[in-house]
Tab-separated table of C-alpha atoms in Angstrom:
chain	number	residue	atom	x	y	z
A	670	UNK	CA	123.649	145.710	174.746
A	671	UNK	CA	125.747	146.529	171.970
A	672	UNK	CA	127.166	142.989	172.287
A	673	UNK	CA	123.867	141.352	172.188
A	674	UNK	CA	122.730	143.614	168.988
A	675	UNK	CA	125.912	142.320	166.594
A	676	UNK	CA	125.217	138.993	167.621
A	677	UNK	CA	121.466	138.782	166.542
A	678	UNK	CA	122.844	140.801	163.303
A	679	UNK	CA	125.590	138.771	162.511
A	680	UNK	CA	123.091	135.300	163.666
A	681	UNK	CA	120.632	136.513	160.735
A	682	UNK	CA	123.633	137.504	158.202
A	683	UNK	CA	124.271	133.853	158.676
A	684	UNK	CA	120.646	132.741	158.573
A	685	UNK	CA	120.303	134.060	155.702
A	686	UNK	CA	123.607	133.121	153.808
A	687	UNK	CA	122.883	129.718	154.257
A	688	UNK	CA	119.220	129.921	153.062
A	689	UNK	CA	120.622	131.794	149.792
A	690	UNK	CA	123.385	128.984	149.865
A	691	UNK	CA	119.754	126.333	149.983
A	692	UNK	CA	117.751	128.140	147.619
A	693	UNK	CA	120.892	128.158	144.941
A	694	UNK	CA	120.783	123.882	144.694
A	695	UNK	CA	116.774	123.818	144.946
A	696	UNK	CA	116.663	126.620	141.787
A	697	UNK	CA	118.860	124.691	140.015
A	698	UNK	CA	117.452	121.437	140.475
A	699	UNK	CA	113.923	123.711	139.368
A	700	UNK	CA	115.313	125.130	136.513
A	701	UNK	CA	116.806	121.529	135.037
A	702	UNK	CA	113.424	119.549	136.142
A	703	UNK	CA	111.309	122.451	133.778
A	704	UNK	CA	111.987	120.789	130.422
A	705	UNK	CA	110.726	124.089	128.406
A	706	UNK	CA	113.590	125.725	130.174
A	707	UNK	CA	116.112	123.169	129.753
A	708	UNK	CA	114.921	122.622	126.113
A	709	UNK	CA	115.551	125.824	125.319
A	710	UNK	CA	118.934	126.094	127.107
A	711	UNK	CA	120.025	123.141	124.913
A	712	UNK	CA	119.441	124.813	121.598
A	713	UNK	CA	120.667	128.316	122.520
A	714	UNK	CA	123.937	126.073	124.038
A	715	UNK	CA	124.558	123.627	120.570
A	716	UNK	CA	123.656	126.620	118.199
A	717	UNK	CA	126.100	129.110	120.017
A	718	UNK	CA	129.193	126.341	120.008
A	719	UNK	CA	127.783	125.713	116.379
A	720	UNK	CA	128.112	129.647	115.302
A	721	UNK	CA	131.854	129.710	117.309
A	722	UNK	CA	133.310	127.196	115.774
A	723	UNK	CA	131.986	128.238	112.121
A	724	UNK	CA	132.843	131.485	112.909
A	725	UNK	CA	136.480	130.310	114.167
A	726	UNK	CA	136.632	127.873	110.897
A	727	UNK	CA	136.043	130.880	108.729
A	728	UNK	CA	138.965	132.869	110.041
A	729	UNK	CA	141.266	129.765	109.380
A	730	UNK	CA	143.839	130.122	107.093
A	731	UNK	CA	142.284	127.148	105.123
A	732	UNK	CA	141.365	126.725	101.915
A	733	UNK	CA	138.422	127.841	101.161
A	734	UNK	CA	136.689	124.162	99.954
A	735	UNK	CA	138.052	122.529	103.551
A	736	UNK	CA	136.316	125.535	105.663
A	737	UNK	CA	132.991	124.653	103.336
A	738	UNK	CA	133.132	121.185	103.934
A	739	UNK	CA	134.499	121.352	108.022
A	740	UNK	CA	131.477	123.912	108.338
A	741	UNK	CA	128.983	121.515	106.654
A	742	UNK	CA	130.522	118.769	109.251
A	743	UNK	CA	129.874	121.012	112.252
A	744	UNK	CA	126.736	122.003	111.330
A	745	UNK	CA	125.488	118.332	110.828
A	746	UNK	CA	127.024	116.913	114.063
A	747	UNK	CA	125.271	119.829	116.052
A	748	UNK	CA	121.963	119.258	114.191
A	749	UNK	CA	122.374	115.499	115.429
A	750	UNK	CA	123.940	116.527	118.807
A	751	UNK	CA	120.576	118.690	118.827
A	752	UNK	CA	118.166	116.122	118.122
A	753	UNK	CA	119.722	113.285	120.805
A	754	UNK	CA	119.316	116.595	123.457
A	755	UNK	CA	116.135	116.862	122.720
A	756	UNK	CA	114.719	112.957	122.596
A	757	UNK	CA	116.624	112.672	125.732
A	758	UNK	CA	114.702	115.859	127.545
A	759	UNK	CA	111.319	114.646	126.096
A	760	UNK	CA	111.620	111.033	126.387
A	761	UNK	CA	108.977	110.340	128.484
A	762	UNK	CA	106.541	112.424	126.796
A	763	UNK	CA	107.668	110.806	123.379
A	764	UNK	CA	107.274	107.404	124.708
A	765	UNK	CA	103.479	108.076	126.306
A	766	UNK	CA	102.541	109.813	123.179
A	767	UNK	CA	104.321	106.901	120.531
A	768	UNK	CA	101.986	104.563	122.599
A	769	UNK	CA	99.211	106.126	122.554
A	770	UNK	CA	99.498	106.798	118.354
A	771	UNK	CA	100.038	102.807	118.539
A	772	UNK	CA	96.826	102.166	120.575
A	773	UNK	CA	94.967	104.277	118.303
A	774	UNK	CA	96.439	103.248	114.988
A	775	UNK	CA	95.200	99.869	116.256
A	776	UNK	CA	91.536	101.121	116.967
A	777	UNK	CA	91.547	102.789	113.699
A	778	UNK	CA	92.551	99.709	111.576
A	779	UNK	CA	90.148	97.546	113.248
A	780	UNK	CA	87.103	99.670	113.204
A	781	UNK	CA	87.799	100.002	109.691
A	782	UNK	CA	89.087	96.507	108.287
A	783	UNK	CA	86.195	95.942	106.119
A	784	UNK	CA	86.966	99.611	104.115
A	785	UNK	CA	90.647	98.942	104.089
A	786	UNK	CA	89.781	95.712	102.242
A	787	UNK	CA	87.669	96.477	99.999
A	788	UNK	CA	89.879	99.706	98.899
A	789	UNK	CA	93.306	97.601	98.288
A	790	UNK	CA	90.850	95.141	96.245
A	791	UNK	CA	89.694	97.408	94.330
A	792	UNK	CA	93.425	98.902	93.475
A	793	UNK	CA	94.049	95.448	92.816
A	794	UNK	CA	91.199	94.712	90.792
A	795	UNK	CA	92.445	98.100	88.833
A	796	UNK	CA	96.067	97.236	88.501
A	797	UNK	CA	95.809	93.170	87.427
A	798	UNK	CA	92.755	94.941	85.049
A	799	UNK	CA	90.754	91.499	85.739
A	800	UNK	CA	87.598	92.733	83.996
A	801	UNK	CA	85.723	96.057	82.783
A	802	UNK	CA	82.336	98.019	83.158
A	803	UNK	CA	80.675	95.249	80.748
A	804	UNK	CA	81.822	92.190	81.041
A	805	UNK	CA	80.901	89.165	82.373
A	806	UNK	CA	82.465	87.791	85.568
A	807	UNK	CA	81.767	84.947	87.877
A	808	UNK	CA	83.300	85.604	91.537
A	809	UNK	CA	83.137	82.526	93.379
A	810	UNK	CA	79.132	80.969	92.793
A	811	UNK	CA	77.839	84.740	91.690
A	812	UNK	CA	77.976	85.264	87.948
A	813	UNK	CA	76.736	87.857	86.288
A	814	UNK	CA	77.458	91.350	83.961
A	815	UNK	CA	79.303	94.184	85.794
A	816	UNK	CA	77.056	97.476	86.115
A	817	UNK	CA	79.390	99.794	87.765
A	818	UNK	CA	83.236	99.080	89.715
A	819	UNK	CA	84.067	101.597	92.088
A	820	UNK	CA	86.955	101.759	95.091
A	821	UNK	CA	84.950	100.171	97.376
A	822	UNK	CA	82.495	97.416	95.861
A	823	UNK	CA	81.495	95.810	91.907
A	824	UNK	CA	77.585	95.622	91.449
A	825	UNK	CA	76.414	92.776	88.904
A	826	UNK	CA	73.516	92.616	86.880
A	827	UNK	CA	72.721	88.450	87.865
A	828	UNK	CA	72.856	85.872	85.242
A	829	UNK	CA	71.384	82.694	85.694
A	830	UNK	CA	73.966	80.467	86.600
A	831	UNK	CA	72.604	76.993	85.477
A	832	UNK	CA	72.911	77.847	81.687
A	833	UNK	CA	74.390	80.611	80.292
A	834	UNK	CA	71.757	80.753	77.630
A	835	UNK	CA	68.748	81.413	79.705
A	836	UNK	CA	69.436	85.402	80.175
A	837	UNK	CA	68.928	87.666	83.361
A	838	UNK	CA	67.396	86.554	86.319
A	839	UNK	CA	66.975	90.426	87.305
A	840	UNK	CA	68.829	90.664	90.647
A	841	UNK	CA	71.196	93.198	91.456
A	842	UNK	CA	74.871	92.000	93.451
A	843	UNK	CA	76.826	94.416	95.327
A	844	UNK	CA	80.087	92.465	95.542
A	845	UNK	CA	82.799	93.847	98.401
A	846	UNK	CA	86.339	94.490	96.506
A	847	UNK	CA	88.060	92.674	99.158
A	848	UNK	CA	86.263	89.722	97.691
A	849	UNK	CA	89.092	89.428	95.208
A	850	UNK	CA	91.429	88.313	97.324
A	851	UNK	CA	89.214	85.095	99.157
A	852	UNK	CA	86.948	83.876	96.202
A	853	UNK	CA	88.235	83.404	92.193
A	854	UNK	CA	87.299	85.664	89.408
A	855	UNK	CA	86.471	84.801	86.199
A	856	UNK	CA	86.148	86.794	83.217
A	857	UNK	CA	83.553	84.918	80.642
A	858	UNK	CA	83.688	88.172	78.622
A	859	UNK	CA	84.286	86.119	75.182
A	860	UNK	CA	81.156	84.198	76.126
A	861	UNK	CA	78.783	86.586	75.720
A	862	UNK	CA	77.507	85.959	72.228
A	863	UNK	CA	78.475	81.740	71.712
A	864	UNK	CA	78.864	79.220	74.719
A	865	UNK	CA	79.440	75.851	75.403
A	866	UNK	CA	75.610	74.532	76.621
A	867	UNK	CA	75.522	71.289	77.820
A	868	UNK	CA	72.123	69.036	78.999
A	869	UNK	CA	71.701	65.584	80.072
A	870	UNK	CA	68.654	63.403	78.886
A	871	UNK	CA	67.611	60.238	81.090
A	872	UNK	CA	65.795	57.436	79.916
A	873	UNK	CA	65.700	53.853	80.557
A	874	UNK	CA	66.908	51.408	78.249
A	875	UNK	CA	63.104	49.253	77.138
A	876	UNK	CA	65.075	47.491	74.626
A	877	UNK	CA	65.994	50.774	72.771
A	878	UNK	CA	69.491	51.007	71.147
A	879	UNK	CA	71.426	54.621	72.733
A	880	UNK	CA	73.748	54.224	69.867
A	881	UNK	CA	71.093	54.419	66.806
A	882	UNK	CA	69.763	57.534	69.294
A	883	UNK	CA	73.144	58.993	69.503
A	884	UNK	CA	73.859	59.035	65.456
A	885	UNK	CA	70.307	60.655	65.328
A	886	UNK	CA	70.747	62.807	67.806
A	887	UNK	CA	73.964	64.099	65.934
A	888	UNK	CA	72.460	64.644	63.343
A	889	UNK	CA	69.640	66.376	64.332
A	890	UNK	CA	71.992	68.945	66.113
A	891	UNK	CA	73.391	69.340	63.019
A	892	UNK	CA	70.918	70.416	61.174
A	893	UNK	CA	69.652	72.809	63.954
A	894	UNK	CA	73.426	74.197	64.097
A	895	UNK	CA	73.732	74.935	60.066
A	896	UNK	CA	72.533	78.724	59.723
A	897	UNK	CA	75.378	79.965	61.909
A	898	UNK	CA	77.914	77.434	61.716
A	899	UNK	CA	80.268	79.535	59.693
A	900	UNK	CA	80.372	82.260	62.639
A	901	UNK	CA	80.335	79.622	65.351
A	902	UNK	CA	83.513	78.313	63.679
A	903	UNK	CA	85.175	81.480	63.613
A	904	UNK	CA	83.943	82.897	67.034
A	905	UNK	CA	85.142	79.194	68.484
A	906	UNK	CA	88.896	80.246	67.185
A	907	UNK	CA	88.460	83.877	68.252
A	908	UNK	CA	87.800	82.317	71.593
A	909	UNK	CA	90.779	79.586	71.905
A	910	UNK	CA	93.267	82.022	70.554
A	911	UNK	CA	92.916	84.297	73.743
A	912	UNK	CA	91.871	82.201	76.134
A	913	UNK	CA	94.219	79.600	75.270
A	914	UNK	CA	91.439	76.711	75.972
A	915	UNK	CA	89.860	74.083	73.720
A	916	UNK	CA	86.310	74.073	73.014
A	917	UNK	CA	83.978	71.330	72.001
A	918	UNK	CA	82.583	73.891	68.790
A	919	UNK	CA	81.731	74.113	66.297
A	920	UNK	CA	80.612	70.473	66.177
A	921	UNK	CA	78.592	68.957	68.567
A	922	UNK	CA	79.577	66.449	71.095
A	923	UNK	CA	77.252	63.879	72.217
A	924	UNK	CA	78.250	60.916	75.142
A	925	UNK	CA	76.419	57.802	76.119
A	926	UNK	CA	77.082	57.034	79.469
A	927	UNK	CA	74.427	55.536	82.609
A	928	UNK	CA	73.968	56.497	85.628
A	929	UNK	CA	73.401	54.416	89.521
A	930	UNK	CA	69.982	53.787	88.983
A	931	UNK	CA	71.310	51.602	85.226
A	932	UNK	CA	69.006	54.454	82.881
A	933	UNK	CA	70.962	55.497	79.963
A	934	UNK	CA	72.578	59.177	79.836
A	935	UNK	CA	72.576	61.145	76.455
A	936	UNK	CA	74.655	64.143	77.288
A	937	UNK	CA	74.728	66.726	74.556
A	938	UNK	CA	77.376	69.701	74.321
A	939	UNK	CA	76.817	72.376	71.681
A	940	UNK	CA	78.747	75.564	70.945
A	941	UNK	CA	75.786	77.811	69.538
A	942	UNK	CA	74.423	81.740	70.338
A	943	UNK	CA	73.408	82.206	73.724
A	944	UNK	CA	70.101	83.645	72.688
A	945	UNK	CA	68.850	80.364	71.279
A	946	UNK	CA	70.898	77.572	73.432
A	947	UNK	CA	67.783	77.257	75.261
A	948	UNK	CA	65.558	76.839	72.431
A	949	UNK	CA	68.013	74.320	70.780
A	950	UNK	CA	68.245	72.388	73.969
A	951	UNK	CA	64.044	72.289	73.396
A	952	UNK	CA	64.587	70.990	69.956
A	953	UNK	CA	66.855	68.045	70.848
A	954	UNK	CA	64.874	67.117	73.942
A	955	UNK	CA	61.996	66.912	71.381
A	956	UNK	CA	63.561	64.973	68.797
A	957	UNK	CA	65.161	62.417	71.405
A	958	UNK	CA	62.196	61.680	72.955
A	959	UNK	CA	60.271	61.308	69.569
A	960	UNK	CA	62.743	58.927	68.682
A	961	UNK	CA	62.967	57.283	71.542
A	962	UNK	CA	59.407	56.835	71.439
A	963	UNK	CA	59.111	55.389	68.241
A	964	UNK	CA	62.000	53.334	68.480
A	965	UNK	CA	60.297	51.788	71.828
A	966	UNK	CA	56.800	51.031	69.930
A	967	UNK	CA	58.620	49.416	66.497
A	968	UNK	CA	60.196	47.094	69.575
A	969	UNK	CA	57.177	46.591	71.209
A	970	UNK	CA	55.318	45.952	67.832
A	971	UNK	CA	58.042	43.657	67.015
A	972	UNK	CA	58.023	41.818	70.469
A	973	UNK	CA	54.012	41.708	69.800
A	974	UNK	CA	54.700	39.701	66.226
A	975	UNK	CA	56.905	37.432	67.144
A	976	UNK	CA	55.038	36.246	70.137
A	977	UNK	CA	52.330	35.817	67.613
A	978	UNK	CA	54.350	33.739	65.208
A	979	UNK	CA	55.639	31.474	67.962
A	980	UNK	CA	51.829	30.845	69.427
């Protein structure tokens, strides 16, 4: 019986050195698989070696500028020995979480395309200093004075764009900044007070000689440009000098030319105020057709006579 008893004790001894001799492996394999735990055995591991060897450094018989800079070199390997332990423990997470950052950068930027835009135009707009609260601007086909310029958009007060003599048209455009970099700006500042207004008149010939209406036409203009000649003159140099552009002012340029249908073209460019470019355009229109008129009936008069004579 005795026998039997130190068997079954020394059968469990064993039993249960071979399930400590198990456990040991699995508890290991626990303990390196818990990344907290194995994080944290990597610091405490690099800082201790890091404080030994300082520590042994400092008791060197060195001078004192070698221990400073052979501590500085241990310190900075073990700070990088310390960062590639940790990347490699957290890799996985890093990678998940460096895609997911990607995947949401990307939602971001497209959900909000239109804002990023428009804020780099208007830092653009600010730095190249294209144009102020004030001016006038034409972006692309809308021209008109700028109201207000903030990060985002540039609201014009409209200007009718078939003549810039003929004022506001009384619309309001809210412009997008990121405008600026698809469509051209133009700053017609310096063409607030004097511009360049050109017109086309049509007629057909009826015997009438465009070249006697073209020296009266000139001189018409003339006469209608005299009170502020002086200040177109000087406002037309103000203008070249920093624009660096030619203009047709102070004098008046008038062209004869025809168009598909065979009618004669008088086309009339005059540098004058923008306030009263539409009322000179009136003026000329009047004094063409008055001369085209009687220039038609002294033909047709003189047609009438000689037909006459000759019966």
């Amino acid at each position: 019986m005795r026998r039997i008893q130190d068997t079954g004790a020394a059968q469990i001894q064993a039993a249960s050195n071979m399930s400590f001799y198990r456990a040991g492996p699995e508890m290991l394999e626990a303990l390196l698989t818990h990344k907290f735990v194995l994080t944290l055995a990597t610091i405490v591991t690099i800082l201790l070696l890091r404080w030994l060897l300082a520590a042994a450094i400092a008791r060197s018989n060195w001078a004192k500028a070698d221990k400073r800079r052979r501590i500085s070199t241990v310190h900075n390997y073990s700070n990088l020995l310390l960062v590639i332990g940790l990347i490699a423990i957290w890799i996985t997470e890093l990678r998940e979480f460096a895609l997911s950052i990607a995947a949401f950068s990307v939602a971001i930027v497209l959900a909000l395309r239109e804002f990023v835009q428009c804020f780099v135009g208007g830092v653009f707009q600010r730095s190249m200093r294209a144009f102020n609260v004030g001016d006038w601007i034409k972006i692309g086909d809308k021209f008109g004075e700028v109201i207000d310029s903030d990060w985002l958009s540039t609201t014009l007060l409209e200007i009718d764009p078939h003549g810039l003599g003929n004022g506001y048209t009384g619309a309001t455009l809210f412009i997008p900044n990121s405008a600026f970099f698809t469509q051209p700006v133009k700053n017609l500042n310096f063409m607030r007070r004097y511009i360049e207004h050109s017109f086309a008149l049509v007629r057909e010939s009826n015997g009438v000689n465009p070249m006697a209406a073209k020296e009266y036409i000139s001189t018409r203009i003339r006469e209608h440009c005299e009170p502020f000649r002086e200040v177109a003159e000087r406002y037309c140099k103000l203008i070249e000098h920093r624009m660096g552009v030619e203009l047709s002012g102070p004098d008046a340029e008038v062209r004869i030319t025809t168009n598909e249908l065979g009618h004669n073209v008088l086309t009339v460019t005059v540098f004058c105020p923008r306030e009263e470019a539409h009322e000179i355009e009136q003026k000329v229109t009047e004094d063409f057709f008055n001369f085209w008129h009687q220039q038609f009936e002294a033909t047709s008069r003189g047609g009438a006579n000689t037909s006459a004579s000759g019966a």
